[in-house]
Amino acid sequence: MTVKKFNLPDVGEGLTEAEVVSWKVKPGDTVAINDVICEIETAKSLVELPSPYAGTVAELLVAEGVTVEVGTAIIGISDNAPGESEPAPATASPAVEPAPASAAVAAPPAEPAAEQIVETLMYGKLPDDAGTSEGGPAASPLVGSGPKADAVKRRPRKRPEGAAPAAPSTAQEPVAEQPATAAPSTAQATATASPATASQAPGPTRLGVAVSGLVNRVLAKPPVRKIARELGIDLADVVATGARGEVTREDVVSYQSQRDAEVDKADKFWAASRKPQDQRVERIPVKGVRRATAKAMVESAFTAPHVSIFVDVDASRTMEFVKRLKASRDFEGIKVSPLLILSKAVIWAAARNPSVNATWVENADGNGNAEIHVKHYMNLGIAAATPRGLMVPNIKDAQDLSLKELALALNELASTARAGKTQPSQMQGGSLTITNIGALGIDTGTPIINPGEVAIVAFGTIKQKPWVLDGEVIPRWITTLGGSFDHRVVDGDLSARFMADVASILEEPALLLD
């Protein structure tokens, strides 16, 4: 038996170091080739490392949270000698055989099902919602923890007795011995005991009241509603990323982190002011994505001469178009937002003004001469704020995508970035970037150009404002676009024409059909 050591590799982006964020294995675990053994954070993103060897984990050589250089041994994996390779399947089979017959494995799905019944009554889940999950595997006890939670199979509905799970079976036996006249009072007592109906009128109208109050509510599973209620979040304010347009647990958590970011900072600041003198300053190491972003932004800001322009846009027809797309059968289950129309507008406008889709290259020929490389493709970058810092993944060859394909690509990009699973290759080779600051309620801003590009568009919030149309002041949906450009490549005339073209699409999306 020999122990092979796996050295931290370069993930293909020329990085020199990475932080071991979390281990997915422990000493004694058996791993196969390509099994994920750990997650590392590079200067670009979070990356899962697969095992290059099959065998047993002998030791973990680097602790979680430690940054090491590429080439450093991080794990030791022992391989069995030839004579010892045969018993391996035999030792694994006893662990697998008892699993189907084990009561402990079969029992967990029953408990989440009972919890969902109670949650349904407590938080007003419509009865027909339960039917949508029938037929799915009853495997995951983490109800509502992600998009796959819809697959949880629910048990038949039963009226909760407000007691332990075993209470209904024991409480029903004496009921059979009671006179027939006692049955209604027993049922009424059960209904009164339900926490969901304590504040509503008794009798048959109770369900009608509950249903009528939920007709226009946002789609979300009961556990998600419970989390939102505990956090004081209105689900209507949360952007839904579920497969059927429902709000997921991750959506609520992401919204909460964004909403309370400034409040948390203030709380920490004032809490620190009451600590001893030597603890009043919090030291946060700058590493990984945060360090790489800071370096890139400083280089961009002080290398490329920025010029910024702004334009107010009447996006009322864009809002109407988005509404029609949401109601369209072709876009069923796909998140559609004004960002989709803006993305298409940027692609269209860049085709009319190719020089905004370019790169300035210093010393391109080795003799100190610079070049402008105009790209005849569009890798559209979308700036995404994550807990680890700003990331700008891009959609490859976005110019070739239909509106539906672009919507799917935007959804995947956002969910992947939010989960911290963006790969380095997804952030390489960008052409032009959009930063959607309007999602945070900001009107506009002066963004810094992403390194390697010459233009970036800031998309402000869309809200109703008084607007003069045909000599009359009427309420319209207005947004402000802000664009920053590298003045070495994009002069004032070109930047103005580009922004005017983007604005024209938001004002009249039908131009995309030309």
XYZ file of C-alpha atoms in Angstrom, residues 54 255 378 438 477:
5
model
C -8.873 6.087 -6.440
C -32.684 38.859 -0.693
C -20.316 39.244 -28.189
C -31.384 49.016 -10.545
C -42.009 53.852 -16.482
